[in-house]
Coordinates of C-alpha atoms in Angstrom, one line a residue:
X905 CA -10.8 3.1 28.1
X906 CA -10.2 6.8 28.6
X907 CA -6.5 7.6 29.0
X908 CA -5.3 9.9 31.2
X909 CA -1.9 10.4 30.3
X910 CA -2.5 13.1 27.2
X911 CA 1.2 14.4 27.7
X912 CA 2.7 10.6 26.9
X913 CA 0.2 9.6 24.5
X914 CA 1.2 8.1 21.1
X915 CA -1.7 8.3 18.8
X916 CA -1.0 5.5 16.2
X917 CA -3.4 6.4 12.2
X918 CA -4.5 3.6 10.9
X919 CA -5.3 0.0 12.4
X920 CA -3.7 -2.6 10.1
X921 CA -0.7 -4.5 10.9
X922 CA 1.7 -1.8 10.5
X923 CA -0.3 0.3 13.3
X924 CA -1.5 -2.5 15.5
X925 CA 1.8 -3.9 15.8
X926 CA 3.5 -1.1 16.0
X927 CA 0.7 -0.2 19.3
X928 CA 1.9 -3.5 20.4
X929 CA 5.5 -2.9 20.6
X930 CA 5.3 0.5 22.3
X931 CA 3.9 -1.3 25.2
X932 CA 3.7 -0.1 28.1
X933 CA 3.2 3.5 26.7
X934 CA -0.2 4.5 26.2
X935 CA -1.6 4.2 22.8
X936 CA -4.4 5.4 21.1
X937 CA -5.0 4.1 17.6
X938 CA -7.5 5.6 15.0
X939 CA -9.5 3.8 12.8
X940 CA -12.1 5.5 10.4
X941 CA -14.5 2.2 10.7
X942 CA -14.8 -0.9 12.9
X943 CA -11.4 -1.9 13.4
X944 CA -10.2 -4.5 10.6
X945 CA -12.5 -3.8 8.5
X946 CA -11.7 -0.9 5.9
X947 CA -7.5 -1.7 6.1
X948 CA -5.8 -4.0 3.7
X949 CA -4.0 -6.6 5.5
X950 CA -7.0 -9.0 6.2
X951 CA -7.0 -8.9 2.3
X952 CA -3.4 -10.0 1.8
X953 CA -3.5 -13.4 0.2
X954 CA -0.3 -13.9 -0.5
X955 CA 1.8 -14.5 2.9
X956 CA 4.6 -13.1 4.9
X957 CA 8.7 -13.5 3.6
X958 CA 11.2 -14.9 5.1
X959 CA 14.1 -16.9 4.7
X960 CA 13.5 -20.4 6.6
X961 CA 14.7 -22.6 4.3
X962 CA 17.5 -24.7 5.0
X963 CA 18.7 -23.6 1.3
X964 CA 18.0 -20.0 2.2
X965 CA 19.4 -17.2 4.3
X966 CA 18.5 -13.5 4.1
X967 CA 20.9 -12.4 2.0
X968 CA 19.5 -14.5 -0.8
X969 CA 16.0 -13.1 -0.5
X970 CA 17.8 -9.3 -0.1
X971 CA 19.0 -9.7 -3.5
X972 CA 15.7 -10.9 -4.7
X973 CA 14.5 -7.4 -3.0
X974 CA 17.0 -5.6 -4.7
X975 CA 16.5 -7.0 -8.4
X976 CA 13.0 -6.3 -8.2
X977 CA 13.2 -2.8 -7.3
X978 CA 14.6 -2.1 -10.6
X979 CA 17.5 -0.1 -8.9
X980 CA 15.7 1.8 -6.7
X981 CA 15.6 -0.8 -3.3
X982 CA 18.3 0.0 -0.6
X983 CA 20.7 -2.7 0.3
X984 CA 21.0 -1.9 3.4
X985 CA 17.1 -1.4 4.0
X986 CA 16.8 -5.0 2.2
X987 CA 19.3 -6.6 4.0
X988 CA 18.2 -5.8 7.6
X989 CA 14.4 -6.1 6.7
X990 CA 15.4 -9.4 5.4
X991 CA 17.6 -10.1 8.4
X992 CA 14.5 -9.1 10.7
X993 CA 12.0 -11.5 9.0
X994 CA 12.8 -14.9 10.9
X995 CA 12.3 -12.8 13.9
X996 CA 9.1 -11.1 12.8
X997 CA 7.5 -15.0 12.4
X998 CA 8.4 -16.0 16.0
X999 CA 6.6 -13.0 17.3
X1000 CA 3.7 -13.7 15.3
X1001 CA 3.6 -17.4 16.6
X1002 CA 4.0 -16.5 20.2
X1003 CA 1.2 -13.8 19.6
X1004 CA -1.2 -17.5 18.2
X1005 CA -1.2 -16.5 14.6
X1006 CA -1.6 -20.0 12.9
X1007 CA 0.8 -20.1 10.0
X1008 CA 0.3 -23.5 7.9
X1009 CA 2.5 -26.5 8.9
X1010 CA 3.6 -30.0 7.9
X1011 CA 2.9 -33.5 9.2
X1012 CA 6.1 -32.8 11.4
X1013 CA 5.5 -29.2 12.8
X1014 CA 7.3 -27.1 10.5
X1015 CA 6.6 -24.4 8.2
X1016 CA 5.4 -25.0 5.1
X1017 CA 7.2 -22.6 2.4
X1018 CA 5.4 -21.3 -0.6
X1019 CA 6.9 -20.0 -3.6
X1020 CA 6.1 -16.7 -5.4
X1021 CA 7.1 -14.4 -8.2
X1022 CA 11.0 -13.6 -8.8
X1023 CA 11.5 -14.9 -5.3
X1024 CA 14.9 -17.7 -6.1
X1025 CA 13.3 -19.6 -3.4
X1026 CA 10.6 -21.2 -1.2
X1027 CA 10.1 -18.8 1.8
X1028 CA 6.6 -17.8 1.4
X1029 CA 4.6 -18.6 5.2
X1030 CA 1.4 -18.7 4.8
X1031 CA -1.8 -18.9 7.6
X1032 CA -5.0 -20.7 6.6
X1033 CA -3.6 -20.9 2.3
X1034 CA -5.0 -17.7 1.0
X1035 CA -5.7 -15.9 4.0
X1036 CA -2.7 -15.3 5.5
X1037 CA -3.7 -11.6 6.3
X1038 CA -7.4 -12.2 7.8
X1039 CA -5.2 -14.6 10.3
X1040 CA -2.3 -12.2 11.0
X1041 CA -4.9 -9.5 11.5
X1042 CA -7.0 -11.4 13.5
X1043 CA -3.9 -12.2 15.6
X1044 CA -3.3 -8.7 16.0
X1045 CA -6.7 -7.3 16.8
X1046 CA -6.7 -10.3 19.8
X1047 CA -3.8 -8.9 21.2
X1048 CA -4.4 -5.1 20.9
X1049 CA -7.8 -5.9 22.7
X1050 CA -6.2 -7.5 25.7
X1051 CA -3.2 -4.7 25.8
X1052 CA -4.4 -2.0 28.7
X1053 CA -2.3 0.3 27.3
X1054 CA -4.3 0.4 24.2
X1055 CA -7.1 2.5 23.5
X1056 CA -9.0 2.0 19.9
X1057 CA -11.1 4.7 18.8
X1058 CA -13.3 3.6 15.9
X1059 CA -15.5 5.7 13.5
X1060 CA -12.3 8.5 13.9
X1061 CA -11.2 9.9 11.1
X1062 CA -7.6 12.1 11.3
X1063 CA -8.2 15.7 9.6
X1064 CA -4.7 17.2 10.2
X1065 CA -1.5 17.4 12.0
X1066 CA -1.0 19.8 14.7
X1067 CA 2.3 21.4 14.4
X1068 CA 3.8 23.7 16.8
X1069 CA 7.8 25.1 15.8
X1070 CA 7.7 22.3 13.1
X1071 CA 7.1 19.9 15.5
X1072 CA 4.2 17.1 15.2
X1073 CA 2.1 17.4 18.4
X1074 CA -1.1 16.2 18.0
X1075 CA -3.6 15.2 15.6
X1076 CA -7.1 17.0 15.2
X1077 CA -9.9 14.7 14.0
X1078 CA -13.3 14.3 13.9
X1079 CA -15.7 10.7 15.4
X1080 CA -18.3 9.4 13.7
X1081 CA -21.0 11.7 14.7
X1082 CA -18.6 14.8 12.8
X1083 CA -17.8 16.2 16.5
X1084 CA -14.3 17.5 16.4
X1085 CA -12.1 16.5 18.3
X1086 CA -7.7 17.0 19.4
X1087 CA -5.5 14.5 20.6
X1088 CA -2.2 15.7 22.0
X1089 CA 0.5 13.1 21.8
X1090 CA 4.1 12.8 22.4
X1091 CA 4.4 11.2 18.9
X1092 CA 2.3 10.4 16.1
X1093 CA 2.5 7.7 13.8
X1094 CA 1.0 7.5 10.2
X1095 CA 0.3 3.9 9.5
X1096 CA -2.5 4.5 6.8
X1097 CA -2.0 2.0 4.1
X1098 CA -1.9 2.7 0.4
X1099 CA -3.7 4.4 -2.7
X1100 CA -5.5 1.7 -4.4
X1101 CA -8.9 3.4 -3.8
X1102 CA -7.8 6.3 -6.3
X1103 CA -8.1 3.7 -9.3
X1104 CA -11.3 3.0 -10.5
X1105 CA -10.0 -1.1 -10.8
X1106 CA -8.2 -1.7 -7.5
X1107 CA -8.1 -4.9 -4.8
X1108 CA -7.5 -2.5 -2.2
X1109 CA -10.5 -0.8 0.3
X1110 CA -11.8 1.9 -1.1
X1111 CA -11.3 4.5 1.6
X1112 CA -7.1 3.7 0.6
X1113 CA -7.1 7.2 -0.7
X1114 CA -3.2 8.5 0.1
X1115 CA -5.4 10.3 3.7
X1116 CA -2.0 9.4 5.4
X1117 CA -0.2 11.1 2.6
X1118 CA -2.4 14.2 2.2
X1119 CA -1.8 14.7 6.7
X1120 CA 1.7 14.3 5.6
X1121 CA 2.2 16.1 3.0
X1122 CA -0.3 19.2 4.6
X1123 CA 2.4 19.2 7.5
X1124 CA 5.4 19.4 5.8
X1125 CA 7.0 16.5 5.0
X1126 CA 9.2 15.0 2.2
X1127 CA 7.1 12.0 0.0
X1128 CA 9.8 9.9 -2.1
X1129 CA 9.0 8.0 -5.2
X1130 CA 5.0 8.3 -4.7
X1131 CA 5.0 7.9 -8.5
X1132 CA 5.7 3.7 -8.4
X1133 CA 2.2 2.3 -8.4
X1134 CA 2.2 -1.3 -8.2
X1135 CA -0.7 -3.0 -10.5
X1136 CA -1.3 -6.6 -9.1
X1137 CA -1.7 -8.5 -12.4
X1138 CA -4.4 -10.9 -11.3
X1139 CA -6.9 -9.1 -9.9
X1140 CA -10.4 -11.1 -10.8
X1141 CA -12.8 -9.2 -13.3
X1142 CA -16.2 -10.5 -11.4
X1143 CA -17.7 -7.3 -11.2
X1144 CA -16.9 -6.9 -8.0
X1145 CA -15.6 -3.6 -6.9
X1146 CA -13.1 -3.9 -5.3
X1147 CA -11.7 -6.6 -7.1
X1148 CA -10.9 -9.9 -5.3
X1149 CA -7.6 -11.0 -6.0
X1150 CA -5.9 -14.1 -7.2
X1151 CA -2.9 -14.6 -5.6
X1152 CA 0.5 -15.0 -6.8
X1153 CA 0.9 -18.2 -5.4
X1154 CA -1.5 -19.6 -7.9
X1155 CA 1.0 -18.9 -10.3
X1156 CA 3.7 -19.8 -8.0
X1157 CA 2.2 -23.5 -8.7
X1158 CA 1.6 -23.5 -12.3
X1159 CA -1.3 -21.5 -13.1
X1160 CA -1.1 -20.1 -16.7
X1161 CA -2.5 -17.0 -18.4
X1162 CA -4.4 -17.1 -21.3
X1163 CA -5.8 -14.8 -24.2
X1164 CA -9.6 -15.2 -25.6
X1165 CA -7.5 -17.3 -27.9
X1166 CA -6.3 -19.3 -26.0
X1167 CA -3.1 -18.9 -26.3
X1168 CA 0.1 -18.7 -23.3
X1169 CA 0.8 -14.8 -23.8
X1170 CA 3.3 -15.1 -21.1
X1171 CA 5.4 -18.4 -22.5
X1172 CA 8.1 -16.6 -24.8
X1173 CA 8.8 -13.5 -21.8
X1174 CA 11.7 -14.4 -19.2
X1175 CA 10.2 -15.7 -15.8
X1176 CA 7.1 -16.1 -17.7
X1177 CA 3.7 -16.2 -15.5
X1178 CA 6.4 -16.0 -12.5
X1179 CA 8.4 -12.5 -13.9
X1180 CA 8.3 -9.1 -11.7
X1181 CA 5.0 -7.7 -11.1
X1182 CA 5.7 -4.9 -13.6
X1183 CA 6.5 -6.9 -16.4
X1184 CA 3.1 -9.2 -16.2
X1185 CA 0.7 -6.5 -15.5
X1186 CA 2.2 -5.0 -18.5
X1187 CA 1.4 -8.0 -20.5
X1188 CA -2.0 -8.7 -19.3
X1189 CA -2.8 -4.6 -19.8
X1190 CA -1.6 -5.2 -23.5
X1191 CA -4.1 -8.2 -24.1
X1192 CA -7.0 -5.8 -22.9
X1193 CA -6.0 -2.9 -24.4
X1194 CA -5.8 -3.9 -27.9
X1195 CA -9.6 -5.4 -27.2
X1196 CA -8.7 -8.7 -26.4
X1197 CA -9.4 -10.4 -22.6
X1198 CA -7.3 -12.4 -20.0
X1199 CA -7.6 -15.4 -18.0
X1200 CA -5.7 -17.1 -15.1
X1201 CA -6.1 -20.9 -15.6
X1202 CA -5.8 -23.2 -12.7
X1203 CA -6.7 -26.3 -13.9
X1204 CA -4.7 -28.3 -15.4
X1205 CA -2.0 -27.7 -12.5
X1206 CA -4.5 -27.7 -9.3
X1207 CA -8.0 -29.1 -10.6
X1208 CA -10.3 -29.9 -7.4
X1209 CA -7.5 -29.3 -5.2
X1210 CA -8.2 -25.3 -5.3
X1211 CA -10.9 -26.0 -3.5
X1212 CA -9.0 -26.6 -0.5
X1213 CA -5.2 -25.0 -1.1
X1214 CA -7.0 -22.0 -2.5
X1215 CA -9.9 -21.4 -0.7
X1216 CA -10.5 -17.8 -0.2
X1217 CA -9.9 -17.6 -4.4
X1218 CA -12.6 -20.6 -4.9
X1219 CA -15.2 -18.9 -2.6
X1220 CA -15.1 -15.8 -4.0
X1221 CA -15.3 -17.0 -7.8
X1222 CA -18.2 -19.3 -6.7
X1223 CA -19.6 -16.6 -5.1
X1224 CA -19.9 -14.7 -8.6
X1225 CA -20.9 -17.8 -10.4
X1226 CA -17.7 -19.3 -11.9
X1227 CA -16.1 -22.3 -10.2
X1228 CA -12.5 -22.2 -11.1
X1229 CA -12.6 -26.0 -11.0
X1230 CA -13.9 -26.3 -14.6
X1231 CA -13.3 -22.9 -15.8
X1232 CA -10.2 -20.2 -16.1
X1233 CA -11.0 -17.2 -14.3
X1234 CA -10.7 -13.5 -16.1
X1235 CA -8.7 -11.1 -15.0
X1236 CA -7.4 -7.6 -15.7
X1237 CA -4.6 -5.4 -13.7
X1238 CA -5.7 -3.4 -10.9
X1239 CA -4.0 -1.2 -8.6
X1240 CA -2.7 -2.7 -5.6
X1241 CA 0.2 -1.4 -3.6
X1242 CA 2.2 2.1 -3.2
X1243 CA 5.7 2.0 -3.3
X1244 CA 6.1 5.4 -2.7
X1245 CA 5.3 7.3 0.6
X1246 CA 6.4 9.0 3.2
X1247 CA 10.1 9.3 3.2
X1248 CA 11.5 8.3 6.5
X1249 CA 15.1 7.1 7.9
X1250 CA 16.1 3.8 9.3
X1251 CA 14.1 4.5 12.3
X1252 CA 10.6 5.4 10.8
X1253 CA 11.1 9.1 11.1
X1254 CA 9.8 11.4 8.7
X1255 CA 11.3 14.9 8.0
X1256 CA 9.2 16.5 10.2
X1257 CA 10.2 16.1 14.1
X1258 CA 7.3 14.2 15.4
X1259 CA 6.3 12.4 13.2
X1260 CA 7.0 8.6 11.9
X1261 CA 5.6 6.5 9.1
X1262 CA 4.8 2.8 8.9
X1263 CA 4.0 0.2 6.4
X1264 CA 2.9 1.0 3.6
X1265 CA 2.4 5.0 4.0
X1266 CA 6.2 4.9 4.2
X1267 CA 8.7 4.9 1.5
X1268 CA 11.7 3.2 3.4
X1269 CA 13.8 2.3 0.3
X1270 CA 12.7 -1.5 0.8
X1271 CA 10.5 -1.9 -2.3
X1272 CA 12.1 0.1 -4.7
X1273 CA 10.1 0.6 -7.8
X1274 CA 8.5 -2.4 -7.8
X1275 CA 7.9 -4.7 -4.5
X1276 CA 9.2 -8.0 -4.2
X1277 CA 6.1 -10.1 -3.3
X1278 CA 5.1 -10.6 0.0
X1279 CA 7.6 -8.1 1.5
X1280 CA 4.7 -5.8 2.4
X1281 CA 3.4 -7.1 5.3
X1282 CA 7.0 -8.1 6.6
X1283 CA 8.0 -4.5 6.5
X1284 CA 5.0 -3.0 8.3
X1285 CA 6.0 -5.8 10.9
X1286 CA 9.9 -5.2 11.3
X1287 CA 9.4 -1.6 11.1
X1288 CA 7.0 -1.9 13.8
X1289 CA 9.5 -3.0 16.3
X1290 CA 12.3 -0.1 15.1
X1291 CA 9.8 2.7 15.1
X1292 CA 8.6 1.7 18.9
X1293 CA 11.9 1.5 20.5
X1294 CA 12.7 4.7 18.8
X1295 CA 10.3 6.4 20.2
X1296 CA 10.5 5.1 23.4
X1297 CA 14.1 6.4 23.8
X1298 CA 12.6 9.8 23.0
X1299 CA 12.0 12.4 25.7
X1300 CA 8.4 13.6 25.7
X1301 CA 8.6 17.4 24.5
X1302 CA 6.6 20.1 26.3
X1303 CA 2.4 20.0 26.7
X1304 CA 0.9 21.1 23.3
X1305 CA -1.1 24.4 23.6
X1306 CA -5.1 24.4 23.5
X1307 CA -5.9 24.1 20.3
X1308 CA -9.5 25.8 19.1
X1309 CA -11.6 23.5 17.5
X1310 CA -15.4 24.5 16.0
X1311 CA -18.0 23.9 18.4
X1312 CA -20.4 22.2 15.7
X1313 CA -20.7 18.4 14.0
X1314 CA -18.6 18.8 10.8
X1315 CA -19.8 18.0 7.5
X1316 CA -17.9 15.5 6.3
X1317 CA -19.8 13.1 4.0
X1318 CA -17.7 12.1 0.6
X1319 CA -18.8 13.5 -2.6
X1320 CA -19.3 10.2 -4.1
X1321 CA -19.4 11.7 -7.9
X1322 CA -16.1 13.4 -7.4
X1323 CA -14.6 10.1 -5.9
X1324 CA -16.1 8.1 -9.1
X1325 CA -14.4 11.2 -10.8
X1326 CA -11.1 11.1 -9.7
X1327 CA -10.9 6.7 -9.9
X1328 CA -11.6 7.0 -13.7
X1329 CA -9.3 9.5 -14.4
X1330 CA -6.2 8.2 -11.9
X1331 CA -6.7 5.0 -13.8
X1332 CA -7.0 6.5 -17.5
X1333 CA -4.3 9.0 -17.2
X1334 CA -1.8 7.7 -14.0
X1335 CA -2.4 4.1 -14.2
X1336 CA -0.3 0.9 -15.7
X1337 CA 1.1 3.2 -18.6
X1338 CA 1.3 6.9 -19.0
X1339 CA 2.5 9.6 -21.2
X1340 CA 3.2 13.4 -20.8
X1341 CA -0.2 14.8 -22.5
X1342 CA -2.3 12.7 -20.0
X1343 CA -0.2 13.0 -17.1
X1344 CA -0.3 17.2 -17.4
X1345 CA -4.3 17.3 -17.9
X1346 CA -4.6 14.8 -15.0
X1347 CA -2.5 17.3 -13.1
X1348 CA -4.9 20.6 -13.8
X1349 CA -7.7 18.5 -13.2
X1350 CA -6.7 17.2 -10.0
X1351 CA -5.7 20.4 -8.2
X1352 CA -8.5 21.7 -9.2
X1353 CA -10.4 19.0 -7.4
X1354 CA -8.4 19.3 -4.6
X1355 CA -9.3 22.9 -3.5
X1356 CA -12.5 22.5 -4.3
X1357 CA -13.1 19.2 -2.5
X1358 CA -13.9 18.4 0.8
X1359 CA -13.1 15.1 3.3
X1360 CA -11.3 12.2 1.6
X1361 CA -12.5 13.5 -2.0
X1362 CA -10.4 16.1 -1.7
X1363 CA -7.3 14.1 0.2
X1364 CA -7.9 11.7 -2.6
X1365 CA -7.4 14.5 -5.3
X1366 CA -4.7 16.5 -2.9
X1367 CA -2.7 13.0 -3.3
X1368 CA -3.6 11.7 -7.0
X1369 CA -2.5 15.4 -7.9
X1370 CA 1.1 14.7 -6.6
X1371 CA 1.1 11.1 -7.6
X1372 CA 0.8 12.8 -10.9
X1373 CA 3.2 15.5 -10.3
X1374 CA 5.8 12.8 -9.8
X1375 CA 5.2 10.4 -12.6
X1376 CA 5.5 13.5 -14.7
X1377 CA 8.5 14.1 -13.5
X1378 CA 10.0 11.0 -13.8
X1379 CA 11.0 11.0 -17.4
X1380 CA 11.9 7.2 -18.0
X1381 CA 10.3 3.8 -17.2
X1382 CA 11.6 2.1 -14.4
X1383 CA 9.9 -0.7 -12.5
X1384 CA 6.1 -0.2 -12.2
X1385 CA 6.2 3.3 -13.7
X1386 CA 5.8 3.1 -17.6
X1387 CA 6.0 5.6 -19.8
X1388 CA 5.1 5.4 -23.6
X1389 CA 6.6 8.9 -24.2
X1390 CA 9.8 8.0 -22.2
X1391 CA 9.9 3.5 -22.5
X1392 CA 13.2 2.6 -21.8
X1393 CA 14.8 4.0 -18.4
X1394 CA 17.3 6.4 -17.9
X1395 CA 21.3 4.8 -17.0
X1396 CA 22.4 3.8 -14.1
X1397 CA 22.5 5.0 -11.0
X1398 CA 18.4 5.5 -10.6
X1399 CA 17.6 8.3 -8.7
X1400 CA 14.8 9.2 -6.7
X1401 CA 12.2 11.3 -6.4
X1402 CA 11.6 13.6 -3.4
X1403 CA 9.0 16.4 -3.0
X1404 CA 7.0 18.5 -1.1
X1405 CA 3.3 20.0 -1.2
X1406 CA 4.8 23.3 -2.1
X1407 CA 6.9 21.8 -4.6
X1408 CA 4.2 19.5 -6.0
X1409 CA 1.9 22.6 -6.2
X1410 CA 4.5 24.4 -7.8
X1411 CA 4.9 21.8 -11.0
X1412 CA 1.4 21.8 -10.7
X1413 CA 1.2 25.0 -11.4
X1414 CA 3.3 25.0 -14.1
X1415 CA 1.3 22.5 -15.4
X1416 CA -1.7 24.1 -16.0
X1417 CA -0.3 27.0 -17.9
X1418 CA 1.1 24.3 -20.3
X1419 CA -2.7 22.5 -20.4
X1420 CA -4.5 26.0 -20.8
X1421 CA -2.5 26.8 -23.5
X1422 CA -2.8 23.2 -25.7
X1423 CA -6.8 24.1 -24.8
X1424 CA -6.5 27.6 -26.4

């Protein structure tokens, strides 16, 4: 579909659930949505095992899983944000269910509830056991594909923001055969995903680079917290990159983690195999670290029944040659959601007129520094519906000018050496725990990287550079940022972190006189 109306256009970044139902919600606005492959294959939602939250229960209500939002984000979640995300979620479900996404049920029609990690109760939904997000996304893509306001250009990947007076209007990109191309649009929403493919152990795709933040940050706009890397415990060490993850809910009924001895490591820490993200992927880095190994063990509590609760785990351990049946399945932390982002208000805007942010590209003040399982794909949902009506109250501003593009196919294949590169040394230096040494030579590395690279290696290194920048900066521990220089965190009230290009750059800079003169 070719659509005419350039002037009105929203041009939507990114095709999982944050942008395709956020395209859904604008309707009947014209949409065109980006994707840099097929569409639902390179974003992270059909990965999400875990499920959507929200308070269902007759012994729940949303205020109740709010403060399980605000204890986990270690002082750092807004109340506010929590409460009316929270307040949104019940709503977000129906939606979902009028849209056909089959979430699992009882004998008598209702919802069945899961539990999860430092949640106080039973409000996980889930679709299909352990592939909640394939179905939502599946949902989703069904939809989008019958909208006719909806145009979805594959094989596109964004390159910048146009800005004209500070003001987002358009993006410039280039299709799959490297011809560039501009797309003028009223607004323009980042919707991205995460970071996960800077880490050289990650469950995310591997084209999550921080693109979304590296067009942000490139035009302007304030990033706040991007520091707050969260490292899913459980990720399963198959040798599969990326790694296939086993969900919380495992542990949610029972499962265990064990040493190569052995032994419960988790039994004598508060919450134990069910405490904040944080805390376990802290323990499980320790057991590795000091050269021992990890394992998740299902079967005492589950046994055959995996097989059918679990599926999506089962098949893909069976599909490496371990059957969790009869044997506990190692595992190792691995990078697997941003907290951080793009800072924007209540509404989805970012700092810079134009433009909005949603899911996980955005820093609303939901997660905090640490995110409350299975709030992810609820926020990219409720946002959704905020961000379109905003924008849909907003007069369209005047006709971008022409904007000159070059004539010839762009080169824009990856350096897949710098990429390998920049995973290792985002994962050495800026990964589960970090110190100030490691953290400032990560930094000189990185910019350098970044002005010498070229497509997403050097939007990968433009963001692990600031990334860097910030945990720097942050001189405490707090939530899934740990510091062995700095291990306890600073007193109350938590503060956050806000910053720029130009001020990242600056630090940087700063930086590397400091590293220059340790190498001298």
């Amino acid at each position: 579909m070719t659509n005419p109306f350039t002037r009105e256009r929203v041009v939507i970044i990114g095709g999982g659930v944050a942008g395709l139902a956020t395209a859904l919600k604008l309707a009947p606005m014209p949409v065109t949505v980006l994707v840099q492959a097929p569409l639902g294959t390179q974003a992270s939602t059909p990965w999400a095992q875990g499920g959507i939250a929200a308070a269902l229960g007759a012994d729940d209500a949303p205020s109740l899983h709010a403060a399980d939002t605000l204890t986990a984000g270690a002082g750092l979640t807004d109340l506010s944000v929590a409460t009316r995300v929270a307040s949104a979620a019940p709503q977000c479900i129906s939606d979902l269910t009028a849209l056909g996404a089959p979430f699992d049920r009882d004998g008598a029609g209702e919802l069945l509830l899961g539990l999860e990690a430092a949640h106080s109760r039973r409000r996980i939904v889930h679709a299909g056991g352990d592939g909640t997000g394939r179905a939502v996304m599946e949902t989703l893509m069904s939809a989008v594909r019958a909208a006719g306001n909806i145009e979805v250009l594959e094989g596109t990947r964004a390159t910048d923001l146009v800005t004209e007076d500070g003001v987002v209007v358009g993006v410039k990109a280039l299709n799959a055969s490297g011809a560039p191309l501009f797309l003028p649009a009223r607004a323009v929403v980042l919707a991205t995903g995460g970071v996960g493919g800077l880490y050289a152990y990650t469950t995310n795709p591997l084209g999550a680079v921080g693109s979304g933040l590296a067009l942000a940050a490139r035009a302007g706009a304030v990033l706040s917290d991007i520091e707050f890397v969260q490292f899913h415990p459980t990720a399963m060490a198959l040798g599969v990159d990326p790694m296939p993850l086993a969900t919380e809910a495992l542990r949610g009924e029972g499962a265990v983690l064990l040493n190569e001895k052995a032994e419960r490591f988790m039994a004598d820490i508060p919450g134990a195999e069910l405490a904040p993200r944080d805390v376990v992927a802290r323990a499980v880095w320790r057991e590795i670290a000091r050269g021992g190994q990890a394992w998740l063990d299902t079967r005492k509590v589950l046994g055959a029944a995996i097989a059918t609760r679990f599926p999506s785990v089962t098949a893909l351990c069976r599909r490496s040659g371990l059957d969790p049946v009869s044997e506990a399945i190692p595992v190792r932390p691995a990078a697997h959601y941003h907290m951080g982002g793009v800072a924007v208000d209540d509404r989805g805007r970012s700092s810079v007129n134009g433009l909005w942010a949603c899911g996980e590209v955005a820093a609303t003040g939901l997660h905090g520094a640490n995110r409350l399982a299975s709030n992810s794909l609820l926020e990219g949902l409720a946002y959704a519906r905020w961000i379109a009506e905003d924008i849909q109250g907003v007069a369209a501003g005047r006709p971008a000018r022409p904007v000159m593009l070059d004539s010839r196919p762009a080169q824009d294949k990856d350096d897949s050496t710098v990429l390998t590169g920049i995973r290792r040394l985002m994962t050495d230096a800026v990964g589960v725990v970090r110190n100030e040494p490691t953290l400032t030579s990560a930094i000189a590395q990185l910019e350098q990287l970044a002005a010498q690279g070229r497509g997403r290696a050097a939007d990968a290194a433009l963001t692990g550079m600031m990334i860097a920048v910030a945990a720097r900066k942050r001189r405490e521990s707090r939530g899934a940022q740990c510091r062995s220089d700095y291990p306890a965190p600073l007193p109350e009230p938590a503060s956050h972190t806000r910053i720029t290009l130009a001020e990242a750059r600056a630090l940087a800079a700063a930086s590397r006189v400091r590293h220059n003169a340790r190498e001298l």
